[in-house]
Coordinates of C-alpha atoms in Angstrom, one line a residue:
Chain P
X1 CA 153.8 118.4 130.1
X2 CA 151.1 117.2 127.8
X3 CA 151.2 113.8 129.7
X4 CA 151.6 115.6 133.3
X5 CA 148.2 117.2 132.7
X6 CA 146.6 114.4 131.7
X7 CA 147.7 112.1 134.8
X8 CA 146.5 115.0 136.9
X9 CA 142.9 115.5 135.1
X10 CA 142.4 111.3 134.7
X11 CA 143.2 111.2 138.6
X12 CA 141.0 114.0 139.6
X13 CA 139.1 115.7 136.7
X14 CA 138.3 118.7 138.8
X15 CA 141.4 119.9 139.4
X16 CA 141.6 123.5 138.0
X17 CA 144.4 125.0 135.8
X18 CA 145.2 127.3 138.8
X19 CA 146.1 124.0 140.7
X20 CA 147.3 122.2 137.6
X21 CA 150.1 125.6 137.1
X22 CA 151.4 124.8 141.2
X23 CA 151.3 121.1 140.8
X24 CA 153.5 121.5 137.4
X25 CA 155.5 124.6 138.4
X26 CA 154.4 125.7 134.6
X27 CA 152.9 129.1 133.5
X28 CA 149.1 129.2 134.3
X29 CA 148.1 130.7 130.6
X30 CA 150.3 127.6 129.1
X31 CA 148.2 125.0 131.1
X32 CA 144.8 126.8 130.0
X33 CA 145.9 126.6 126.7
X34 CA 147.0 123.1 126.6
X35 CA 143.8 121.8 128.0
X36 CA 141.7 123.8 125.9
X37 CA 144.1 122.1 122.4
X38 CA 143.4 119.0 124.5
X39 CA 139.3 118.9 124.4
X40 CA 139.4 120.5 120.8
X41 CA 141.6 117.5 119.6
X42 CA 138.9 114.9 121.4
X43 CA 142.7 114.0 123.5
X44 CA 140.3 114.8 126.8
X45 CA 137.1 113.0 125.5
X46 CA 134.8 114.1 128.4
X47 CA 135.1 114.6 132.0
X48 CA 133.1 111.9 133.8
X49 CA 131.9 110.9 137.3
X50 CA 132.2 107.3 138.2
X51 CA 129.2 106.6 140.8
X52 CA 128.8 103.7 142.8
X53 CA 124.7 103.2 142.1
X54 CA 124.4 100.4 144.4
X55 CA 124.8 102.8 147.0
X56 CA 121.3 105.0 146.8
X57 CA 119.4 102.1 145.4
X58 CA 118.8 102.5 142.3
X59 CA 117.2 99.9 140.2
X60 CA 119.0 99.3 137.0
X61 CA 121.1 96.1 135.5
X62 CA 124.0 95.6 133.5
X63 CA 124.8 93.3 131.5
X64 CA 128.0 92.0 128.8
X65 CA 126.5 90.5 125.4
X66 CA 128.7 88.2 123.5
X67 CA 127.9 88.7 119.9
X68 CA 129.0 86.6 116.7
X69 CA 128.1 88.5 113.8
X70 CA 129.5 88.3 110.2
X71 CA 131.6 90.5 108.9
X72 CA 130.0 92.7 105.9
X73 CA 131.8 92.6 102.4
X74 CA 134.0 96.4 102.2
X75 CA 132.7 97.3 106.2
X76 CA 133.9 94.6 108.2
X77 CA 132.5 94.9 111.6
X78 CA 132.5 98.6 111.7
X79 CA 129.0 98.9 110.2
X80 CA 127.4 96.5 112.3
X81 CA 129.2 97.6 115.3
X82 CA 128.0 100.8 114.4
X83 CA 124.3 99.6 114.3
X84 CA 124.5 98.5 117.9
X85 CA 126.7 101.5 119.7
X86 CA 124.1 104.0 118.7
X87 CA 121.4 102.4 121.2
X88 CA 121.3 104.7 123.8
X89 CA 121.0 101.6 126.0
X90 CA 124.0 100.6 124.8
X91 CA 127.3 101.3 127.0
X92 CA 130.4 100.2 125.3
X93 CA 131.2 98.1 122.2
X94 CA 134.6 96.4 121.9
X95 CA 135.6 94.2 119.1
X96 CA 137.1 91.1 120.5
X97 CA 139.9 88.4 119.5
X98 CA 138.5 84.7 120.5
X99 CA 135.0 82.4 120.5
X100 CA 132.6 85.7 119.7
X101 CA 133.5 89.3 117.8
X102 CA 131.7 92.0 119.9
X103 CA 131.6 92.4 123.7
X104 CA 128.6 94.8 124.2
X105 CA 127.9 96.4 127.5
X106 CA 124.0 96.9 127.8
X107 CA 122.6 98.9 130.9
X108 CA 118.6 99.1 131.8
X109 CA 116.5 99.4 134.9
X110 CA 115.4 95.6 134.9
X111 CA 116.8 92.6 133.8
X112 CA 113.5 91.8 131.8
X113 CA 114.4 95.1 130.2
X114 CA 117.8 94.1 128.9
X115 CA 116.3 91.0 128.0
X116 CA 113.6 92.1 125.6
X117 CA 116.2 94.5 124.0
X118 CA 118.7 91.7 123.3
X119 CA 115.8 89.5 121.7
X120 CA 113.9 92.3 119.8
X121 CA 117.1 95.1 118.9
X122 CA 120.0 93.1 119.1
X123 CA 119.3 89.2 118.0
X124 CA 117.2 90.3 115.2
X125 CA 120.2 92.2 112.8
X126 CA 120.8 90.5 109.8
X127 CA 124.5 89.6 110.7
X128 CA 123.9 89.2 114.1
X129 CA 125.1 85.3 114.1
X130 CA 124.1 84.2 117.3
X131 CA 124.0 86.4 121.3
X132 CA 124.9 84.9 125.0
X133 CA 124.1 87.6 127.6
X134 CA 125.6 87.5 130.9
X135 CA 123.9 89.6 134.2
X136 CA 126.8 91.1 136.1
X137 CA 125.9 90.5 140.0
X138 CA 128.3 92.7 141.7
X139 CA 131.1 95.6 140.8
X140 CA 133.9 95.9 142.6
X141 CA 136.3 98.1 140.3
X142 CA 135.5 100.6 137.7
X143 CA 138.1 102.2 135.6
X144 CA 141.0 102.1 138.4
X145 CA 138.7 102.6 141.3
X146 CA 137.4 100.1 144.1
X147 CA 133.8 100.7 144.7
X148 CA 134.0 99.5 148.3
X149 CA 136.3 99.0 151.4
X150 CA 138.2 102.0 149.9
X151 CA 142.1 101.8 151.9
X152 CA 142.2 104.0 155.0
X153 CA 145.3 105.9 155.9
X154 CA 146.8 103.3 158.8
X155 CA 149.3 105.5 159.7
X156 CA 150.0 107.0 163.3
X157 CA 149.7 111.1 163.1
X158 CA 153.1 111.9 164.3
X159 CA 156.0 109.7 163.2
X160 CA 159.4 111.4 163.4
Chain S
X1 CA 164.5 96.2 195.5
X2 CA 164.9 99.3 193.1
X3 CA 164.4 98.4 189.8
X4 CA 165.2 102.1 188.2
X5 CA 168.7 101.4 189.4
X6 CA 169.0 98.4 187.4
X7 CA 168.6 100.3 184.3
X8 CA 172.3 100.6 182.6
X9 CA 173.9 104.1 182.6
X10 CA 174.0 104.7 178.8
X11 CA 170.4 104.0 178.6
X12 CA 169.1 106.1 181.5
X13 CA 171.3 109.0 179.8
X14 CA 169.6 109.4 177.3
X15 CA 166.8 111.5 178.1
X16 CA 163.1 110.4 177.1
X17 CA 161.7 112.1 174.0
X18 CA 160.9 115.2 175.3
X19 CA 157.9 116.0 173.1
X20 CA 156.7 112.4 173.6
X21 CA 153.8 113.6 175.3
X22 CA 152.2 116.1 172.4
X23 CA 153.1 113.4 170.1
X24 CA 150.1 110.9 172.3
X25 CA 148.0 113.7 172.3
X26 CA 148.1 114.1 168.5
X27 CA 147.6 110.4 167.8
X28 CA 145.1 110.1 169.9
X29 CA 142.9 113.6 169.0
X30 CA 139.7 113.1 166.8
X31 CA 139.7 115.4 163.6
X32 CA 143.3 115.9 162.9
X33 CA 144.5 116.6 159.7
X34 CA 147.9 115.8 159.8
X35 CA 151.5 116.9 158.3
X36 CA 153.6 114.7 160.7
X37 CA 154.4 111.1 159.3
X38 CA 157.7 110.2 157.8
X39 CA 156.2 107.4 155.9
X40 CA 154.6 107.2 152.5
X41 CA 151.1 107.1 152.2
X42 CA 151.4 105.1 149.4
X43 CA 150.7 101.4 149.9
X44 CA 153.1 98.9 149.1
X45 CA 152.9 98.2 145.3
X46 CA 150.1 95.0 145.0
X47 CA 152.8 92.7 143.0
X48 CA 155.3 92.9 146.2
X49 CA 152.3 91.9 148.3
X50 CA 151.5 89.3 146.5
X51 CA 154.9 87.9 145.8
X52 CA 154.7 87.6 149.8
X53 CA 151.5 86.1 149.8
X54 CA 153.2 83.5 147.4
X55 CA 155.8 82.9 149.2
X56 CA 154.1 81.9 152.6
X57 CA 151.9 79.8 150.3
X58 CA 155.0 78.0 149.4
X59 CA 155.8 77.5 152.9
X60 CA 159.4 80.0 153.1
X61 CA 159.3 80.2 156.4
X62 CA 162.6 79.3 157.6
X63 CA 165.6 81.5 158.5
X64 CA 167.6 82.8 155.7
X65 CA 171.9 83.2 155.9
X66 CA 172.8 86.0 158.2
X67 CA 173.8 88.0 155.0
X68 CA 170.2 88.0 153.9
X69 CA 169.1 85.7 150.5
X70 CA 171.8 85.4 147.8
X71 CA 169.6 86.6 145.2
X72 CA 168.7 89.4 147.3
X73 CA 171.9 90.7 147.6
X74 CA 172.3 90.1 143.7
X75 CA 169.5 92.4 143.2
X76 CA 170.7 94.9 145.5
X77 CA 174.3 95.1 144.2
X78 CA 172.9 95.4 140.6
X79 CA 170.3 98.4 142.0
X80 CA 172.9 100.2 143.7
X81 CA 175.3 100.2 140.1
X82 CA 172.3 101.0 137.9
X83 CA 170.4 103.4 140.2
X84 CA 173.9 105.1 141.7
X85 CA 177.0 103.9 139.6
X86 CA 178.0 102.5 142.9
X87 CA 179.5 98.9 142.9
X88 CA 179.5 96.2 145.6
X89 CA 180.2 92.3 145.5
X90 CA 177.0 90.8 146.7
X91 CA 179.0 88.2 148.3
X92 CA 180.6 89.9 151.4
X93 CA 180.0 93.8 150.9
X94 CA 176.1 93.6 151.6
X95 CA 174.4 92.7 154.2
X96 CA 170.8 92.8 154.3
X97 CA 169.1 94.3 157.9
X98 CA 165.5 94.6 159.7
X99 CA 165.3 98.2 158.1
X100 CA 167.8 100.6 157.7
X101 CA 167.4 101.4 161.2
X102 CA 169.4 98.1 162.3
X103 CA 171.7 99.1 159.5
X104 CA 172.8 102.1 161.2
X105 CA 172.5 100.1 164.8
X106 CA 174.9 97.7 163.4
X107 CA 177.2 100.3 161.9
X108 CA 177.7 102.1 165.3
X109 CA 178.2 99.3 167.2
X110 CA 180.8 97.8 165.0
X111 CA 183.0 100.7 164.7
X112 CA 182.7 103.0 168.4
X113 CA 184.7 102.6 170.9
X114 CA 183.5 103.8 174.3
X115 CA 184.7 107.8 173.9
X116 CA 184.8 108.1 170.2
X117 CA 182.7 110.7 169.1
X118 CA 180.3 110.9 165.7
X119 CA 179.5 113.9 164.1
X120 CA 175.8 113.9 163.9
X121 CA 174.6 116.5 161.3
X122 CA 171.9 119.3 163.2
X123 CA 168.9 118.8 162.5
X124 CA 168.5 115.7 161.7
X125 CA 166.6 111.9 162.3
X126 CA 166.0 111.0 166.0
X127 CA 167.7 107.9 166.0
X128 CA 171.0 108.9 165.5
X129 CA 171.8 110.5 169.0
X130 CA 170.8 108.0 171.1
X131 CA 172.1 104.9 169.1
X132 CA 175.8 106.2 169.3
X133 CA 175.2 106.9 173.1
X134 CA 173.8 103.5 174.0
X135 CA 177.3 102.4 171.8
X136 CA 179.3 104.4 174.8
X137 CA 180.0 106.9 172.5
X138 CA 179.6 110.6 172.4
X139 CA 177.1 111.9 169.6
X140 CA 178.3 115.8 168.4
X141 CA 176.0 117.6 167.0
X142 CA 176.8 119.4 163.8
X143 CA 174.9 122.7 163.6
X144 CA 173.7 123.3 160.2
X145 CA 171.8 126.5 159.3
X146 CA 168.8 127.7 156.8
X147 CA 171.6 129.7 154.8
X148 CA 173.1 126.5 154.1
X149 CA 169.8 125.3 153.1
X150 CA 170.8 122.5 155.9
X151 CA 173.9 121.0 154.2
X152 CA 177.4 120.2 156.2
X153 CA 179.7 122.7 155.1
X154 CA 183.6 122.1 155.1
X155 CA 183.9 125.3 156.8
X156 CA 181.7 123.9 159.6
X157 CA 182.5 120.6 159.7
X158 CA 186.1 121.5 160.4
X159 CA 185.0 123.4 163.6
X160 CA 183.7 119.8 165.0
X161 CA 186.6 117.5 164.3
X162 CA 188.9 116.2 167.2
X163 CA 191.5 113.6 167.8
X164 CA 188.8 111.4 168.6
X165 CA 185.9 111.7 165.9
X166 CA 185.6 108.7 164.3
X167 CA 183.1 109.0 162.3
X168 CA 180.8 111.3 160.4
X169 CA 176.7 110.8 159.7
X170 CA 175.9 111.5 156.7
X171 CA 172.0 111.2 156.3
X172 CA 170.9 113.1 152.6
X173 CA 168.2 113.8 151.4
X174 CA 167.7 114.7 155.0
X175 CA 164.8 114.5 157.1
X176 CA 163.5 116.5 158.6
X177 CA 164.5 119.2 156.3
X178 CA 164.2 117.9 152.8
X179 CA 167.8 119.1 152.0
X180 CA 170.4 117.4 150.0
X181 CA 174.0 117.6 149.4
X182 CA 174.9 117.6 145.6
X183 CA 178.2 116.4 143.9
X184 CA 179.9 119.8 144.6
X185 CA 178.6 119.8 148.5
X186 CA 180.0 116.2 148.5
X187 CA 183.5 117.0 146.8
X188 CA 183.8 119.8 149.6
X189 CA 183.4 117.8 152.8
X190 CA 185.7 114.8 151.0
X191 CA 188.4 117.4 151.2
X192 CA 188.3 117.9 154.5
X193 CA 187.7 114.0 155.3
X194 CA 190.9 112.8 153.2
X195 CA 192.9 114.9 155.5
X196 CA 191.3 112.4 158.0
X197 CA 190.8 109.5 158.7
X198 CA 187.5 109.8 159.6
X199 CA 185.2 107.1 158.6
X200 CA 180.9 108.1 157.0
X201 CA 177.9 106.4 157.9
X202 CA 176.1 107.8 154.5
X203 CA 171.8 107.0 155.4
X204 CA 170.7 107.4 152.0
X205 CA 167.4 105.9 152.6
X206 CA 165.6 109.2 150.6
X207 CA 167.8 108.6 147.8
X208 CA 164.9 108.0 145.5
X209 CA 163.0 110.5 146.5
X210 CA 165.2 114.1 145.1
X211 CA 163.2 116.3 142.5
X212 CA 164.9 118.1 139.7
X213 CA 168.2 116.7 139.8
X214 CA 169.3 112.7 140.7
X215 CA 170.8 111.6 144.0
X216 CA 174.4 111.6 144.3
X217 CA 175.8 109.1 146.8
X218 CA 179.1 110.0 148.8
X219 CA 180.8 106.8 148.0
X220 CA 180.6 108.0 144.0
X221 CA 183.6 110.2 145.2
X222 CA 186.7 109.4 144.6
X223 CA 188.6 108.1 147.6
X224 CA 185.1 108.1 149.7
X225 CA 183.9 104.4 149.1
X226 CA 186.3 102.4 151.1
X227 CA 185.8 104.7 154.3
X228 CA 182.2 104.6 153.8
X229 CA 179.0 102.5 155.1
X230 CA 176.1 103.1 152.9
X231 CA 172.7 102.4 154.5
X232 CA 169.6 102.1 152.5
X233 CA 166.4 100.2 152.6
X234 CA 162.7 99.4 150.6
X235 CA 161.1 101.6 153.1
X236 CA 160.8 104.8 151.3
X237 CA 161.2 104.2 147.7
X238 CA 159.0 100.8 147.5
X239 CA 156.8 102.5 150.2
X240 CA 157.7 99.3 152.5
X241 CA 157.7 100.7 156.2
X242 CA 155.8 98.1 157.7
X243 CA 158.3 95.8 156.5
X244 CA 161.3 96.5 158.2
X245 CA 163.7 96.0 155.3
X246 CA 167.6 97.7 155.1
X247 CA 170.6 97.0 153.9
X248 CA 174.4 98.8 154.4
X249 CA 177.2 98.3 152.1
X250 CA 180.4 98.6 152.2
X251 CA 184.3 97.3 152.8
X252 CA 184.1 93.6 153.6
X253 CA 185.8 94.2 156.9
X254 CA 183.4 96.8 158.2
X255 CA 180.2 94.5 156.9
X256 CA 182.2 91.6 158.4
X257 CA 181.9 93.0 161.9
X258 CA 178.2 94.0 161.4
X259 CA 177.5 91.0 160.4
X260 CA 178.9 89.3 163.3
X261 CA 177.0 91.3 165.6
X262 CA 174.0 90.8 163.7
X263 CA 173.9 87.1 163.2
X264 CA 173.9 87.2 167.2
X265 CA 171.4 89.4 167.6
X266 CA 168.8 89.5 164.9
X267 CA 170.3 86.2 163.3
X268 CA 168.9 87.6 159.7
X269 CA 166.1 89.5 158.5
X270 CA 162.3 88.0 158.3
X271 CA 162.2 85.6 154.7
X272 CA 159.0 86.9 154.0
X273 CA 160.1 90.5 153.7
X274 CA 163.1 89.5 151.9
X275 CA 161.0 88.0 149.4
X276 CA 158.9 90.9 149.0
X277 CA 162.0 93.2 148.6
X278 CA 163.3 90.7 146.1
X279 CA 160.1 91.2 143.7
X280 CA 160.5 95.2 144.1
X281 CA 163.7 95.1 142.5
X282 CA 163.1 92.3 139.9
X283 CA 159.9 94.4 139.0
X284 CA 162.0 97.4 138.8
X285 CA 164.8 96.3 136.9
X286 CA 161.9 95.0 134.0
X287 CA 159.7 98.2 133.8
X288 CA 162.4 100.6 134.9
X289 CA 161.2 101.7 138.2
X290 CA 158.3 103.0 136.6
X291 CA 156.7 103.0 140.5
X292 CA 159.4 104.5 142.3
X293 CA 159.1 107.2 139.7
X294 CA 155.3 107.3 140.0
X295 CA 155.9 108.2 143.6
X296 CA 158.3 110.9 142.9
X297 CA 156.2 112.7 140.5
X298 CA 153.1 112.1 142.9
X299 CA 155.6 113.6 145.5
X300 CA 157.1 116.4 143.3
X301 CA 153.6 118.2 143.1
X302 CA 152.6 117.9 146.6
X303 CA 156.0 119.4 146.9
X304 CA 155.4 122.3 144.7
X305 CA 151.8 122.6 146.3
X306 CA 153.2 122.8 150.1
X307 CA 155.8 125.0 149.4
X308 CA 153.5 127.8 147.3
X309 CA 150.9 127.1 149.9
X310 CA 153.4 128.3 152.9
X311 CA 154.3 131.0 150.7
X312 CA 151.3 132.3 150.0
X313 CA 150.6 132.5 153.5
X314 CA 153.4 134.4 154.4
X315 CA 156.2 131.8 156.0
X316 CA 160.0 132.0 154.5
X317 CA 160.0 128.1 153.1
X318 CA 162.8 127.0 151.6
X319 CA 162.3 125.2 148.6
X320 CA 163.1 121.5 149.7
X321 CA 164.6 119.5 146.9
X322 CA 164.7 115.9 148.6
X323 CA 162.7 113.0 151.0
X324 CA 159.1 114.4 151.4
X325 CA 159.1 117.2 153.9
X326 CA 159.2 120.7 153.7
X327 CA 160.8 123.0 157.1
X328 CA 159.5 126.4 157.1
X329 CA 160.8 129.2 159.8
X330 CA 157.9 129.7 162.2
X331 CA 160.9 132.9 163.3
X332 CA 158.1 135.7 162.5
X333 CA 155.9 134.5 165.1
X334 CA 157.6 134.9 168.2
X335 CA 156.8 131.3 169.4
X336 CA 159.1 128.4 169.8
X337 CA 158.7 125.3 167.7
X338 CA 157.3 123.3 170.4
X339 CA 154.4 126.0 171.7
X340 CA 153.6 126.7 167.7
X341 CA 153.1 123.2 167.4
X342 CA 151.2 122.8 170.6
X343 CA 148.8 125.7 169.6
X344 CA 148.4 124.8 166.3
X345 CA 147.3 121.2 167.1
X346 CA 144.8 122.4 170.1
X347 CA 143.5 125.6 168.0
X348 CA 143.2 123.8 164.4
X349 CA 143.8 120.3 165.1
X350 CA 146.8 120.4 162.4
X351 CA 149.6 118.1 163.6
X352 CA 153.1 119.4 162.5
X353 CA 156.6 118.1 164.2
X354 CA 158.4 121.1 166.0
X355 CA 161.7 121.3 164.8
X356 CA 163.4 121.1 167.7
X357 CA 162.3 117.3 168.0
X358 CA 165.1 116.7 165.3
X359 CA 167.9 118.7 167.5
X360 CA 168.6 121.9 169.1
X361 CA 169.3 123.6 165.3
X362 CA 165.7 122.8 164.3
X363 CA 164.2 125.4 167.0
X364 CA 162.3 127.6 165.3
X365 CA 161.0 125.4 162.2
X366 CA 158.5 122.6 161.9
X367 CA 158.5 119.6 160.2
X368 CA 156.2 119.3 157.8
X369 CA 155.5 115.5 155.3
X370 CA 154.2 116.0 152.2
X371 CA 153.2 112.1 151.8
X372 CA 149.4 113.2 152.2
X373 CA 146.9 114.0 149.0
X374 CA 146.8 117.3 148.2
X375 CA 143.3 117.6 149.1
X376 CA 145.0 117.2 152.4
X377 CA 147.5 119.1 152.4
X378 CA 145.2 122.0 151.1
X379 CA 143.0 121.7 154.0
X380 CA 146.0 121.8 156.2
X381 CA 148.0 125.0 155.0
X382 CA 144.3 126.7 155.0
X383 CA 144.0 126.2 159.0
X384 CA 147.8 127.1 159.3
X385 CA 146.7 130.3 157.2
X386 CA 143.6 130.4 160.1
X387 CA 146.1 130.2 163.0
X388 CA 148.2 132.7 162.0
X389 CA 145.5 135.3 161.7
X390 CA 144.0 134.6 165.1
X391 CA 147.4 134.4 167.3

């Protein structure tokens, strides 16, 4: 059931339990509880809304830093991963197999913005070996979802 | 010169869909929300696309043996073992057809002789009728009742059979009603049939798509193979309408014969789909149907939603446990299918399939398809709840 729930809330997190109990044929009380054990064990992280900015104009530019750092004695890259994921400006950190070690997603309103930050935050950390920042131009898919030229339903109304 | 005249007999007979006309007027209405499409509204899975992208890329453009690809028919005798415990020799007991609509075409026309008659389950598919009376043969309808949550009864099916039946539809899980016949249904009307020797025309094309307990397939029972043409296709499961891709299996002498009819006719089924279907199954057989069985869970809650939602608003459902509709009794009302479904559409602009469209047992029920989101369905079941307060 556990795994029922969660394809139902990652599909469409405002589904409510009411819903959730008909879609699952389960008891309604169970499914509260469940979710609730779900959120307290950080299972259900946060329930999110995935906009499509580009739509009401607003000014802002994202971009993916490759970072080469080296790796501290004891920490490894968790401290210095941890020195860059608290910037607020900071989106997501991933630690990468291959040429560089972090991928860091950096979000601000102008590209001059994320500029300065790489040179003055990130570029100036002591293990911070070397950074290559790329500008993404265009999104087409977030997390499972295309942004435009969503599919239409095709179909005829009546088909016996 | 007269031209109507020139029309043959059979055809003529058959009289034009009689609710043809609401049918135009729903498709062509602004606003509708709709319950009335026996296809999925998934689209077909992006690997099977792309495997036919590939393959016009390549250039497979050519005609394929009348059978259908080799490897095809590999796939589809190894699906039909793992998926059904059902065996066929991919070599001369498959054949693979422009949908499972051809399938049954061919079927028909390789086994009816002007005068036999077919038992023809009531309600059921539209096609049925009218494809075993442009044969020359005579179609009888089985009537099948709510009670019977729509299954073929031996009690019933006894009533029907003559001297002359030759053969007995069999299409579960049945549209337009969602019912199914289970092992023990099946082992009852094989009693009767081994008396007989009546032949089946099993149109399993729902198969797939049965909640809470797995399809069982006549031809798992004992003595029913070898008098039986099973008919399936990528429609359904794979969500492949648009495709046109079915196959029937069977004895080698009854696909012999539709296979000489169809290498006339159709010569074989379009390469590109083939391919496509090919890369379903292949794709299948590595992440054990992990789509198909998307779908069905996808399908199962819409199914649970429908059903409560009728419920809940006061119409005796009954709770469907295969294909993706649901047939509740519009009884209460007073109206027949037709002028419920006529209302409904011109007072709510909810399109819904009367029963009757599906045969004379289906007056007094609608069709409804659950292969809409159930933000849709929702929206529809609340205007339903709407036109039932104001008529």
């Amino acid at each position: 059931m556990t795994n029922a729930i969660l394809e139902i809330l990652s599909e469409d997190s405002r589904r409510t339990p009411e819903e959730i109990a008909v879609m699952l044929d389960a008891d309604l009380e169970d499914i509260r509880q469940k979710i609730k054990e779900l959120e307290n064990n950080k299972v259900i992280v946060k329930y999110n809304t995935i906009v499509n900015w580009d739509k009401i104009h607003r000014e802002y530019v994202i971009a993916f830093i490759e970072v080469k750092v080296t790796p501290q004695r004891d920490l490894g890259f968790d401290a210095i991963a941890e020195r860059i994921y608290r910037f607020p400006e900071v989106k997501s950190v991933y630690l990468m197999s291959g040429d560089y070690d972090l991928a860091v997603m950096v979000e601000g309103r102008t590209m001059k913005e994320v500029a300065f930050f790489v040179a003055e935050k990130l570029a100036v950390l002591d293990s911070v070996v070397s950074t290559t920042t790329h500008f993404v131009l265009k999104q087409y898919k977030i997390d499972g979802v295309v942004l435009e030229g969503e599919e239409k339903d095709h179909r005829q109304v009546i088909v016996p | 010169m007269n031209i109507k005249n020139k029309i043959a007999e059979r055809v003529k007979e058959v009289p034009p869909s009689g609710i043809r006309k609401f049918f135009d007027i729903a498709n062509e209405m602004e606003g509708v929300i709709s319950l009335g499409v026996g296809e999925p509204d998934f689209v077909t899975p992006w690997n099977v696309r792309e495997a036919c992208i590939y393959s016009l890329e390549k250039g497979m453009t050519y005609y394929t043996s009348n059978w259908g690809i080799f490897e095809l028919r590999k796939a589809i005798s190894s699906y039909l073992s793992q998926r059904f415990g059902v065996d066929y020799n991919p070599k001369n007991e498959i054949v693979v057809t422009v949908g499972a609509s051809e399938a049954i075409d061919l079927a028909l026309r390789a086994i009816l002789n002007p005068g036999d008659e077919v038992l023809i389950p009531d309600p059921s598919y539209v096609a049925y009728m009218p494809c075993v009376r442009f044969c020359g043969g005579k179609a009888v309808a089985v009537e099948c009742r709510v009670e019977d949550e729509f299954r073929i009864t031996p009690e019933n099916l006894r009533k029907y059979i003559t001297p002359k039946t030759k053969a007995l539809i069999l299409p579960y899980p049945n549209n337009p009603t969602g019912g199914i016949m289970t092992r023990e249904d099946l082992e009852a009307i094989a009693d009767v049939l081994r008396e007989t020797d009546i032949l089946v025309i099993s149109d399993e094309i729902y198969a797939e798509l049965t909640y809470e307990r797995k399809h069982t397939s006549i031809t798992n029972i004992p003595g029913m193979k070898e008098r039986t043409i099973l008919i399936n296709g990528f429609s359904k499961a794979f969500a492949m309408t648009g495709w046109r891709l079915g196959y029937a299996a069977g004895h080698v002498d009854l696909i012999g014969a539709m296979v000489k009819i169809h290498q006339y006719t159709t010569l074989c089924a379009p390469i590109m789909a083939q391919v496509a279907a090919l890369e379903a199954l292949n794709k299948g057989f590595e992440d054990g149907f992990a789509s198909v069985e998307y779908m069905v869970r996808q399908y199962n809650m819409r199914r649970k939603v429908i059903v409560n939602g009728f419920r809940e608003i006061g119409m005796d459902c009954f709770e469907p446990m295969g294909a993706f509709y649901v047939f509740p009794s519009i009884k209460k009302t007073g109206m027949s299918s037709e002028e419920f479904c006529e209302r409904l559409l011109m007072d709510q602009k909810v399109a819904v399939v009367p029963g009757t469209a599906f045969g004379s047992s289906g007056e007094g029920f609608i069709r409804c398809s659950y292969a809409y989101s159930i933000d849709n369905i929702n929206e529809a079941i609340k205007r339903i709840r709407n036109f039932l307060k104001r008529i």
